[in-house]
Coordinates of C-alpha atoms in Angstrom, one line a residue:
X1 CA -8.5 -8.5 -7.5
X2 CA -10.0 -5.8 -5.3
X3 CA -8.5 -6.7 -2.0
X4 CA -5.2 -7.5 -3.8
X5 CA -4.7 -3.8 -4.4
X6 CA -4.6 -3.1 -0.7
X7 CA -2.4 -6.2 -0.3
X8 CA 0.1 -4.7 -2.8
X9 CA 0.1 -1.5 -0.8
X10 CA 0.7 -3.5 2.4
X11 CA 3.4 -5.5 0.7
X12 CA 5.8 -2.6 1.2
X13 CA 4.7 -2.4 4.8
X14 CA 4.2 -5.9 6.2
X15 CA 7.0 -7.9 7.6
X16 CA 5.8 -11.3 8.4
X17 CA 7.3 -13.2 11.3
X18 CA 4.9 -16.1 11.0
X19 CA 2.0 -17.3 13.0
X20 CA 1.8 -16.1 16.6
X21 CA -0.8 -17.5 18.8
X22 CA -2.0 -15.1 21.5
X23 CA -3.0 -16.6 24.8
X24 CA -4.8 -15.1 27.8
X25 CA -3.0 -17.2 30.3
X26 CA -2.0 -15.5 33.5
X27 CA -0.9 -18.4 35.6
X28 CA 2.2 -20.6 35.2
X29 CA -0.1 -23.6 35.3
X30 CA -1.2 -22.8 31.8
X31 CA 1.2 -22.7 28.9
X32 CA -1.4 -22.0 26.2
X33 CA -5.0 -21.1 25.5
X34 CA -7.3 -22.8 23.1
X35 CA -6.3 -22.3 19.5
X36 CA -7.2 -18.8 18.3
X37 CA -9.9 -18.3 15.7
X38 CA -9.3 -17.3 12.1
X39 CA -7.5 -14.2 11.0
X40 CA -9.1 -12.0 8.3
X41 CA -7.5 -12.6 5.0
X42 CA -8.0 -10.7 1.7
X43 CA -9.5 -13.4 -0.4
X44 CA -7.9 -12.1 -3.6
X45 CA -4.5 -13.4 -2.6
X46 CA -5.7 -16.8 -1.3
X47 CA -5.3 -18.7 -4.6
X48 CA -1.7 -17.4 -5.2
X49 CA -0.5 -17.4 -1.7
X50 CA -1.5 -20.9 -0.7
X51 CA 0.8 -22.3 -3.4
X52 CA 3.7 -21.0 -1.4
X53 CA 2.6 -20.9 2.2
X54 CA 0.1 -22.8 4.2
X55 CA -2.2 -21.3 6.7
X56 CA -3.4 -23.1 9.8
X57 CA -6.7 -21.2 9.6
X58 CA -9.5 -22.4 7.3
X59 CA -10.1 -20.6 4.1
X60 CA -13.1 -18.7 5.4
X61 CA -10.4 -16.5 6.8
X62 CA -12.8 -14.7 9.1
X63 CA -11.9 -12.9 12.3
X64 CA -14.1 -13.9 15.3
X65 CA -16.9 -11.5 15.9
X66 CA -20.1 -11.2 17.9
X67 CA -22.6 -13.2 16.0
X68 CA -25.6 -11.2 17.1
X69 CA -24.1 -7.8 16.6
X70 CA -26.1 -5.5 14.3
X71 CA -24.9 -2.1 13.2
X72 CA -26.4 0.2 10.6
X73 CA -24.6 0.6 7.3
X74 CA -21.6 2.9 7.7
X75 CA -22.5 3.8 11.3
X76 CA -19.7 5.3 13.2
X77 CA -19.1 3.3 16.5
X78 CA -19.0 5.4 19.7
X79 CA -16.3 5.2 22.3
X80 CA -18.4 2.6 24.1
X81 CA -18.1 0.3 21.1
X82 CA -14.4 0.3 21.2
X83 CA -11.7 -1.4 23.3
X84 CA -8.7 0.9 23.0
X85 CA -5.2 -0.5 23.0
X86 CA -2.1 0.7 24.8
X87 CA 0.1 2.5 22.3
X88 CA 3.3 0.5 21.7
X89 CA 2.9 -0.9 25.2
X90 CA 2.5 -4.6 25.3
X91 CA 5.6 -6.8 25.0
X92 CA 6.9 -4.9 22.0
X93 CA 10.3 -6.6 22.2
X94 CA 8.9 -10.1 21.7
X95 CA 5.7 -9.2 19.9
X96 CA 5.7 -11.2 16.7
X97 CA 2.7 -10.0 14.7
X98 CA -0.2 -12.4 14.7
X99 CA -0.3 -11.7 11.0
X100 CA -2.2 -13.9 8.6
X101 CA 0.2 -16.7 7.5
X102 CA -1.3 -16.3 4.1
X103 CA 1.0 -13.3 3.7
X104 CA 4.2 -15.1 4.6
X105 CA 6.8 -14.1 2.0
X106 CA 5.5 -10.6 1.5
X107 CA 8.5 -8.7 2.8
X108 CA 8.9 -5.1 3.7
X109 CA 11.0 -2.9 1.5
X110 CA 13.2 0.1 2.4
X111 CA 13.3 -0.9 6.1
X112 CA 16.3 0.8 7.7
X113 CA 18.8 -1.4 9.4
X114 CA 18.6 -1.2 13.1
X115 CA 15.6 -0.5 15.3
X116 CA 17.2 2.7 16.6
X117 CA 17.5 4.1 13.1
X118 CA 13.8 3.4 12.4
X119 CA 12.7 5.0 15.7
X120 CA 14.9 8.0 15.2
X121 CA 13.6 8.5 11.6
X122 CA 10.0 8.5 12.8
X123 CA 10.8 10.8 15.7
X124 CA 12.6 13.3 13.4
X125 CA 9.7 13.6 11.0
X126 CA 7.8 16.9 11.3
X127 CA 4.1 16.7 11.3
X128 CA 2.0 13.7 12.4
X129 CA 1.2 13.1 8.8
X130 CA 4.9 12.9 8.0
X131 CA 5.4 10.6 10.9
X132 CA 2.6 8.4 9.6
X133 CA 4.2 8.2 6.1
X134 CA 7.6 7.3 7.6
X135 CA 6.2 4.6 9.8
X136 CA 4.3 3.1 6.9
X137 CA 7.4 3.2 4.6
X138 CA 9.6 1.6 7.3
X139 CA 7.1 -1.1 8.1
X140 CA 6.5 0.0 11.7
X141 CA 2.8 -0.9 11.4
X142 CA 2.1 -0.7 15.1
X143 CA 3.7 2.8 15.3
X144 CA 1.8 3.8 12.1
X145 CA -1.6 2.8 13.6
X146 CA -0.7 4.6 16.9
X147 CA 0.1 7.8 15.0
X148 CA -3.1 7.5 13.0
X149 CA -5.1 6.8 16.1
X150 CA -3.7 10.0 17.8
X151 CA -4.7 11.9 14.7
X152 CA -8.1 10.4 14.7
X153 CA -8.8 11.0 18.4
X154 CA -7.6 14.6 18.1
X155 CA -9.6 15.2 14.9
X156 CA -6.5 16.4 13.1
X157 CA -7.1 18.4 9.9
X158 CA -4.3 16.4 8.3
X159 CA -6.6 13.4 8.2
X160 CA -8.0 14.8 5.0
X161 CA -4.5 14.7 3.5
X162 CA -4.0 10.9 4.0
X163 CA -4.0 9.1 0.6
X164 CA -6.6 6.5 -0.3
X165 CA -3.8 3.9 -0.6
X166 CA -2.7 4.6 3.0
X167 CA -6.3 4.5 4.2
X168 CA -6.7 1.1 2.5
X169 CA -3.5 -0.1 4.2
X170 CA -4.8 1.1 7.6
X171 CA -8.0 -0.8 6.9
X172 CA -5.9 -3.9 6.4
X173 CA -3.9 -3.3 9.5
X174 CA -7.1 -3.0 11.6
X175 CA -8.9 -6.0 10.1
X176 CA -5.9 -8.3 10.1
X177 CA -4.1 -6.9 13.2
X178 CA -0.9 -6.6 11.2
X179 CA 2.1 -5.8 13.3
X180 CA 0.1 -6.5 16.4
X181 CA -1.2 -2.9 16.0
X182 CA -4.4 -3.7 17.8
X183 CA -3.1 -6.5 19.9
X184 CA -5.4 -5.8 22.9
X185 CA -8.5 -5.1 20.8
X186 CA -11.1 -7.8 20.3
X187 CA -11.9 -9.1 16.8
X188 CA -15.4 -7.7 17.0
X189 CA -14.1 -4.3 17.9
X190 CA -11.5 -4.4 15.2
X191 CA -14.3 -4.9 12.7
X192 CA -16.1 -2.0 14.3
X193 CA -13.1 0.2 14.0
X194 CA -12.8 -0.7 10.3
X195 CA -16.4 0.4 9.8
X196 CA -15.6 3.6 11.8
X197 CA -12.6 4.3 9.6
X198 CA -14.8 3.6 6.5
X199 CA -17.3 6.2 7.7
X200 CA -14.4 8.7 8.4
X201 CA -13.0 8.2 4.9
X202 CA -16.3 9.0 3.3
X203 CA -17.0 12.0 5.7
X204 CA -13.6 13.5 4.7
X205 CA -14.5 13.3 1.0
X206 CA -11.6 10.9 0.3
X207 CA -11.9 9.2 -3.1
X208 CA -12.8 5.7 -1.8
X209 CA -11.0 3.0 -3.9
X210 CA -12.1 -0.6 -4.5
X211 CA -9.8 -2.0 -1.8
X212 CA -11.4 0.2 0.8
X213 CA -14.8 -0.9 -0.2
X214 CA -13.9 -4.5 -0.1
X215 CA -12.4 -4.2 3.3
X216 CA -15.5 -2.5 4.5
X217 CA -17.6 -5.3 3.0
X218 CA -15.5 -7.8 4.8
X219 CA -16.0 -6.0 8.1
X220 CA -19.7 -5.7 7.7
X221 CA -19.8 -9.4 6.8
X222 CA -18.0 -10.5 9.9
X223 CA -20.3 -8.2 12.0
X224 CA -23.2 -10.2 10.7
X225 CA -24.8 -7.2 8.8
X226 CA -26.0 -8.4 5.4
X227 CA -28.0 -5.2 4.8
X228 CA -24.8 -3.1 5.1
X229 CA -23.0 -5.6 2.8
X230 CA -25.7 -5.1 0.1
X231 CA -25.7 -1.3 0.6
X232 CA -21.9 -1.3 0.1
X233 CA -22.2 -3.4 -3.1
X234 CA -24.9 -1.1 -4.4
X235 CA -22.6 1.9 -3.8
X236 CA -19.7 0.1 -5.6
X237 CA -22.0 -0.6 -8.5
X238 CA -23.1 3.1 -8.7
X239 CA -19.4 4.0 -9.0
X240 CA -18.9 1.6 -11.8
X241 CA -16.9 -1.0 -9.8
X242 CA -17.3 -4.7 -10.1
X243 CA -19.9 -5.6 -7.5
X244 CA -21.0 -9.0 -8.8
X245 CA -17.9 -11.1 -7.9
X246 CA -18.6 -14.5 -6.4
X247 CA -16.3 -13.5 -3.6
X248 CA -18.7 -10.7 -2.6
X249 CA -21.6 -13.2 -2.6
X250 CA -19.5 -15.2 -0.2
X251 CA -19.3 -12.2 2.1
X252 CA -23.0 -11.7 2.0
X253 CA -23.6 -15.4 2.7
X254 CA -21.2 -15.3 5.7
X255 CA -23.0 -12.2 7.0
X256 CA -26.4 -14.0 6.9
X257 CA -24.9 -17.0 8.7
X258 CA -23.3 -14.9 11.4
X259 CA -26.6 -13.0 11.8
X260 CA -28.3 -16.3 12.4
X261 CA -30.3 -16.2 9.2
X262 CA -29.5 -19.6 7.9
X263 CA -32.3 -19.7 5.3
X264 CA -31.0 -16.5 3.6
X265 CA -27.4 -17.8 3.8
X266 CA -28.4 -21.0 2.0
X267 CA -30.2 -19.0 -0.7
X268 CA -27.0 -17.2 -1.4
X269 CA -25.2 -20.5 -1.3
X270 CA -27.5 -21.7 -4.0
X271 CA -26.6 -18.7 -6.2
X272 CA -22.9 -19.5 -5.6
X273 CA -23.4 -23.1 -6.7
X274 CA -25.1 -21.9 -9.9
X275 CA -22.0 -19.9 -10.7
X276 CA -19.4 -22.3 -9.4
X277 CA -19.8 -26.0 -9.8
X278 CA -16.6 -26.8 -7.8
X279 CA -16.3 -27.7 -4.1
X280 CA -15.5 -24.0 -3.2
X281 CA -19.0 -22.9 -2.3
X282 CA -19.4 -25.9 0.0
X283 CA -16.2 -25.1 1.7
X284 CA -17.2 -21.4 2.1
X285 CA -20.5 -22.3 3.7
X286 CA -19.0 -25.0 5.9
X287 CA -16.4 -22.5 7.0
X288 CA -19.1 -19.9 7.8
X289 CA -20.9 -22.4 10.1
X290 CA -17.5 -23.3 11.7
X291 CA -16.9 -19.6 12.2
X292 CA -20.1 -19.2 14.3
X293 CA -19.4 -22.5 16.1
X294 CA -22.5 -24.2 14.6
X295 CA -21.5 -27.9 14.5
X296 CA -24.9 -29.0 13.2
X297 CA -24.8 -26.6 10.2
X298 CA -21.2 -27.5 9.5
X299 CA -21.8 -31.2 9.4
X300 CA -25.0 -30.8 7.3
X301 CA -22.9 -29.0 4.7
X302 CA -20.3 -31.9 4.8
X303 CA -23.1 -34.4 4.3
X304 CA -24.6 -32.4 1.4
X305 CA -21.1 -32.0 -0.1
X306 CA -20.7 -35.8 -0.2
X307 CA -24.2 -36.4 -1.4
X308 CA -23.7 -34.0 -4.4
X309 CA -20.6 -36.0 -5.4
X310 CA -17.8 -33.8 -4.0
X311 CA -14.9 -35.4 -2.2
X312 CA -13.9 -33.4 0.8
X313 CA -10.5 -31.8 0.3
X314 CA -7.8 -30.5 2.5
X315 CA -9.6 -27.2 3.0
X316 CA -12.7 -29.1 4.2
X317 CA -10.7 -31.0 6.7
X318 CA -8.9 -27.8 7.6
X319 CA -12.2 -26.3 8.7
X320 CA -13.3 -29.4 10.5
X321 CA -10.0 -29.9 12.4
X322 CA -9.8 -26.2 13.3
X323 CA -13.4 -26.2 14.6
X324 CA -12.8 -29.2 16.9
X325 CA -9.4 -27.9 18.0
X326 CA -10.9 -24.7 19.1
X327 CA -13.7 -26.7 20.8
X328 CA -10.9 -28.6 22.5
X329 CA -12.3 -31.9 21.2
X330 CA -8.9 -33.1 20.3
X331 CA -10.0 -36.7 19.7
X332 CA -12.1 -35.5 16.8
X333 CA -9.2 -33.6 15.4
X334 CA -7.2 -36.8 15.2
X335 CA -10.2 -38.7 13.9
X336 CA -10.7 -36.3 11.0
X337 CA -7.0 -36.2 10.2
X338 CA -6.9 -40.0 10.1
X339 CA -10.0 -40.1 8.0
X340 CA -8.4 -37.7 5.5
X341 CA -5.2 -39.8 5.3
X342 CA -7.2 -43.0 4.9
X343 CA -9.1 -41.5 2.0
X344 CA -5.8 -40.8 0.2
X345 CA -5.7 -37.1 1.1
X346 CA -2.3 -35.4 1.2
X347 CA -1.7 -33.9 4.6
X348 CA -0.8 -30.2 4.1
X349 CA 1.6 -28.4 6.5
X350 CA -1.6 -26.6 7.7
X351 CA -3.3 -29.8 8.8
X352 CA -0.1 -31.1 10.3
X353 CA 0.1 -27.9 12.3
X354 CA -3.5 -28.2 13.6
X355 CA -2.7 -31.8 14.6
X356 CA 0.4 -30.6 16.4
X357 CA -1.4 -27.8 18.2
X358 CA -4.2 -30.2 19.3
X359 CA -1.7 -32.6 20.8
X360 CA 0.0 -29.8 22.8
X361 CA -3.4 -28.4 23.9
X362 CA -4.4 -31.8 25.0
X363 CA -1.2 -32.0 27.1
X364 CA 0.2 -34.9 25.1
X365 CA 3.5 -33.3 24.4
X366 CA 5.3 -36.5 23.7
X367 CA 2.7 -37.2 21.0
X368 CA 3.4 -33.8 19.6
X369 CA 7.1 -34.6 19.3
X370 CA 6.3 -37.9 17.6
X371 CA 4.2 -35.9 15.1
X372 CA 7.2 -33.6 14.5
X373 CA 9.4 -36.7 13.9
X374 CA 6.9 -38.1 11.5
X375 CA 6.8 -34.9 9.6
X376 CA 10.5 -34.9 9.2
X377 CA 10.5 -38.5 8.1
X378 CA 8.0 -37.6 5.4
X379 CA 9.9 -34.5 4.6
X380 CA 7.0 -32.2 5.3
X381 CA 8.0 -28.6 5.1
X382 CA 7.9 -27.2 8.7
X383 CA 6.4 -23.8 8.7
X384 CA 6.6 -21.2 11.5
X385 CA 3.5 -22.6 13.2
X386 CA 5.0 -26.1 13.4
X387 CA 8.3 -24.8 14.7
X388 CA 6.4 -22.9 17.5
X389 CA 4.6 -26.1 18.5
X390 CA 7.8 -28.1 18.5
X391 CA 9.4 -25.6 20.9
X392 CA 6.3 -25.7 23.1
X393 CA 6.4 -29.5 23.3
X394 CA 10.2 -29.6 24.0
X395 CA 9.8 -27.0 26.8
X396 CA 6.8 -28.7 28.3
X397 CA 8.6 -32.1 28.4
X398 CA 11.7 -30.5 30.1
X399 CA 14.0 -31.1 27.2
X400 CA 15.9 -27.9 28.2
X401 CA 18.9 -28.3 25.9
X402 CA 16.8 -29.1 22.8
X403 CA 14.2 -26.4 23.7
X404 CA 16.9 -23.8 23.9
X405 CA 18.6 -25.0 20.7
X406 CA 15.2 -24.8 18.9
X407 CA 14.5 -21.4 20.5
X408 CA 17.9 -20.2 19.3
X409 CA 17.2 -21.2 15.7
X410 CA 13.9 -19.5 15.8
X411 CA 15.2 -16.3 17.4
X412 CA 17.9 -15.9 14.8
X413 CA 15.2 -15.8 12.1
X414 CA 12.6 -13.7 13.8
X415 CA 11.4 -12.3 17.1
X416 CA 10.2 -15.1 19.4
X417 CA 6.4 -15.7 19.3
X418 CA 4.3 -15.2 22.4
X419 CA 3.4 -18.9 22.6
X420 CA 7.1 -19.8 22.5
X421 CA 8.2 -17.4 25.2
X422 CA 5.3 -18.5 27.4
X423 CA 6.5 -22.1 27.2
X424 CA 10.1 -21.1 27.7
X425 CA 9.2 -19.0 30.7
X426 CA 7.3 -21.8 32.3
X427 CA 10.2 -24.1 31.8
X428 CA 12.7 -21.6 33.3
X429 CA 10.4 -20.7 36.1
X430 CA 10.0 -17.4 38.0
X431 CA 13.1 -15.3 38.6
X432 CA 12.7 -15.1 42.4
X433 CA 16.4 -15.4 43.2
X434 CA 19.7 -13.9 41.9
X435 CA 20.8 -17.5 41.1
X436 CA 17.8 -18.0 38.8
X437 CA 18.6 -14.8 36.8
X438 CA 22.3 -15.7 36.6
X439 CA 21.4 -19.2 35.3
X440 CA 19.2 -17.7 32.6
X441 CA 21.9 -15.3 31.6
X442 CA 24.5 -18.1 31.4
X443 CA 22.1 -20.1 29.2
X444 CA 21.6 -17.2 26.9
X445 CA 25.4 -16.7 26.6
X446 CA 26.0 -20.4 25.9
X447 CA 23.5 -20.4 23.1
X448 CA 25.1 -17.2 21.7
X449 CA 22.0 -15.2 21.8
X450 CA 21.8 -11.5 22.2
X451 CA 21.6 -10.8 25.9
X452 CA 19.3 -7.8 26.0
X453 CA 17.0 -9.0 23.1
X454 CA 16.5 -12.4 24.7
X455 CA 15.9 -11.0 28.1
X456 CA 13.3 -8.6 26.7
X457 CA 11.6 -11.5 25.0
X458 CA 11.6 -13.5 28.2
X459 CA 10.3 -10.4 30.0
X460 CA 7.4 -10.4 27.6
X461 CA 6.7 -14.0 28.5
X462 CA 6.7 -13.2 32.3
X463 CA 4.3 -10.4 31.5
X464 CA 1.7 -12.9 30.2
X465 CA 1.7 -14.5 33.6
X466 CA 1.4 -11.2 35.4
X467 CA 4.8 -11.9 37.1
X468 CA 5.8 -8.4 38.3
X469 CA 8.7 -9.8 40.3
X470 CA 10.4 -11.4 37.3
X471 CA 9.8 -8.5 34.9
X472 CA 11.2 -6.1 37.5
X473 CA 14.2 -8.4 38.0
X474 CA 15.0 -8.3 34.3
X475 CA 14.4 -4.6 34.1
X476 CA 17.0 -4.1 36.9
X477 CA 19.4 -6.5 35.1
X478 CA 19.3 -4.6 31.8
X479 CA 19.3 -1.1 33.2
X480 CA 22.8 0.3 32.3
X481 CA 23.4 -2.1 29.4
X482 CA 20.2 -1.5 27.3
X483 CA 19.8 1.3 24.9
X484 CA 17.3 4.1 25.8
X485 CA 14.9 2.6 23.2
X486 CA 15.2 -0.9 24.7
X487 CA 14.9 0.4 28.3
X488 CA 11.8 2.3 27.4
X489 CA 10.4 -0.9 25.8
X490 CA 11.1 -2.8 29.0
X491 CA 9.4 -0.2 31.1
X492 CA 6.3 -0.5 28.9
X493 CA 6.4 -4.2 29.4
X494 CA 6.5 -3.7 33.2
X495 CA 3.4 -1.4 33.0
X496 CA 1.6 -4.0 30.9
X497 CA 2.5 -6.6 33.5
X498 CA 1.0 -4.5 36.2
X499 CA -2.2 -4.4 34.1
X500 CA -2.3 -8.2 33.7
X501 CA -1.7 -8.5 37.5
X502 CA -4.6 -6.1 38.1
X503 CA -2.4 -3.7 40.1
X504 CA -3.7 -0.3 39.3
X505 CA -1.8 1.6 42.1
X506 CA 1.3 -0.2 41.0
X507 CA 1.1 0.9 37.3
X508 CA 0.3 4.5 38.3
X509 CA 3.2 4.5 40.7
X510 CA 5.6 3.0 38.2
X511 CA 4.5 5.4 35.5
X512 CA 5.1 8.4 37.8
X513 CA 8.4 7.0 39.1
X514 CA 10.0 6.3 35.7
X515 CA 8.2 9.0 33.7
X516 CA 6.8 6.4 31.3
X517 CA 3.7 8.0 29.7
X518 CA 0.5 6.0 29.4
X519 CA -1.8 6.7 26.4
X520 CA -5.5 7.3 26.8
X521 CA -6.3 4.0 25.2
X522 CA -4.0 2.1 27.6
X523 CA -5.6 3.8 30.6
X524 CA -9.1 3.1 29.2
X525 CA -8.2 -0.5 28.8
X526 CA -7.0 -0.7 32.4
X527 CA -10.3 0.9 33.5
X528 CA -12.3 -1.7 31.6
X529 CA -10.2 -4.4 33.2
X530 CA -10.7 -3.0 36.7
X531 CA -14.5 -2.8 36.2
X532 CA -14.9 -6.3 34.7
X533 CA -12.5 -7.9 37.2
X534 CA -13.8 -5.8 40.2
X535 CA -10.3 -4.6 41.0
X536 CA -9.2 -1.9 43.5
X537 CA -8.1 1.4 42.1
X538 CA -10.9 2.3 39.7
X539 CA -11.3 5.7 41.2
X540 CA -7.5 6.3 41.0
X541 CA -7.5 5.5 37.2
X542 CA -10.6 7.7 36.6
X543 CA -8.8 10.6 38.4
X544 CA -5.7 10.0 36.3
X545 CA -7.7 10.1 33.1
X546 CA -9.4 13.3 34.3
X547 CA -6.1 15.0 35.1
X548 CA -4.0 13.8 32.2
X549 CA -6.6 13.9 29.4
X550 CA -9.2 16.3 30.6
X551 CA -12.0 13.7 30.3
X552 CA -15.2 13.7 32.3
X553 CA -15.0 10.7 34.7
X554 CA -18.7 10.1 34.5
X555 CA -18.7 9.9 30.7
X556 CA -15.6 7.7 30.7
X557 CA -17.1 5.4 33.3
X558 CA -20.3 5.1 31.3
X559 CA -18.3 4.3 28.1
X560 CA -16.2 1.7 29.9
X561 CA -19.3 0.0 31.3
X562 CA -20.9 0.0 27.9
X563 CA -17.7 -1.5 26.4
X564 CA -17.7 -4.3 28.9
X565 CA -21.3 -5.2 28.0
X566 CA -20.4 -5.3 24.3
X567 CA -17.4 -7.5 25.0

């Protein structure tokens, strides 16, 4: 029940829009990237949540991290260990949070109607601490984290006034990337930031609650640091907290596997089996091996599971199918799904979703649509993940009318997902002529969608391809009809597009021309991109950081280079 306390705190803050698969595609030739790895999920809610919603990710629920990373217990990462994110900068209009589907149904409370009201409420708050409280209360998780990040980087004295409950929520936001708050930060660096926050909490003398400890334990586990896990458990025990839960043993086991110490991991597995005679310990170990992409270890657990008399269940096949989907071995995804059905297994929406995604990733979009048809015949509940894949398949097969109809249904429920707008943008094509824009606007009108909202969503899709021409075309089209908030959002999307396109002079010129401010984190991200991609303009960005933020270019350059090595 430990992580559940933080979940209850987040329940007031998290507005789930369903699964959103982020892709790194920057060319129109690619609609999607390989399926993303697992999101971090507080284990305490797994049992209750799965009865209502089905996650596509296996139950290990681990965010992908560097398997060989070692950090000392409670060590504060340096700037070089972080990949800062642009504050509220990336496709905010269409950014559906890549939240853990396990939390679907946990709604936000007290959210003011209308985006303008929320923004105005946050802006009207006095101190940064008050702004943070308002952002959390109104479920603006990305804004909340940006405010906290500003407080953290400026070493604000108000940090010591943040409540333990809010700190626990911030830990959850960081680890799970709720609200796309750390959209451009790698999973490894999110775990590092969680450890950094854990260290900050203790240094401030904040009364650390059980939820904070458990999130820290989770982060250490996914960083492959069993020693830090054990130290954290020892500290919990000293404070009279329950440190003997089987769930914590699972974290220690996962830490050993990620660290490459299979022998120690299996020793902990033996302890788990002694306490739990069910299939659960097997699934956890199998999921740990799947997490580190160890096919041999994963299959050895499957064999042992069967030898010990356990029949693989839907969770087992969830791990297997997810593993092979991420490995892009789509034939094996179908093979294991068929095996599960032959053995009398009941296909869950999660497994159907993985099968759907695999078909789309394999480029067999007609097959994906046939799977959708089969699901409907069998009256399988279509979750948000399945709806996304249906739209992707319809768009890829050129079924424009049906694709727009499905897109409209989806958009009326929640903001379009990244994967959806990428597929729709590829179907529509680049907006290189006035006729192309006019046709898009007519289609939006025919489907009775909100003109500005939909154009902003499509703009975010063009951003993913680095299509500066198309995003600039949409910006020009909505200028004069969009609200100041919407216009500012569009301008940030344009800047993010320049970043994707690798045009540093362009983003600097656009920022100066429009007066759109760039945060330090955003500039640092661009600098890292420039160095790793060997782009022109590195010196220009270093000079901008020196002038705007008073940072020593030599130190920033060193930090950026170290960050690239870690990535």
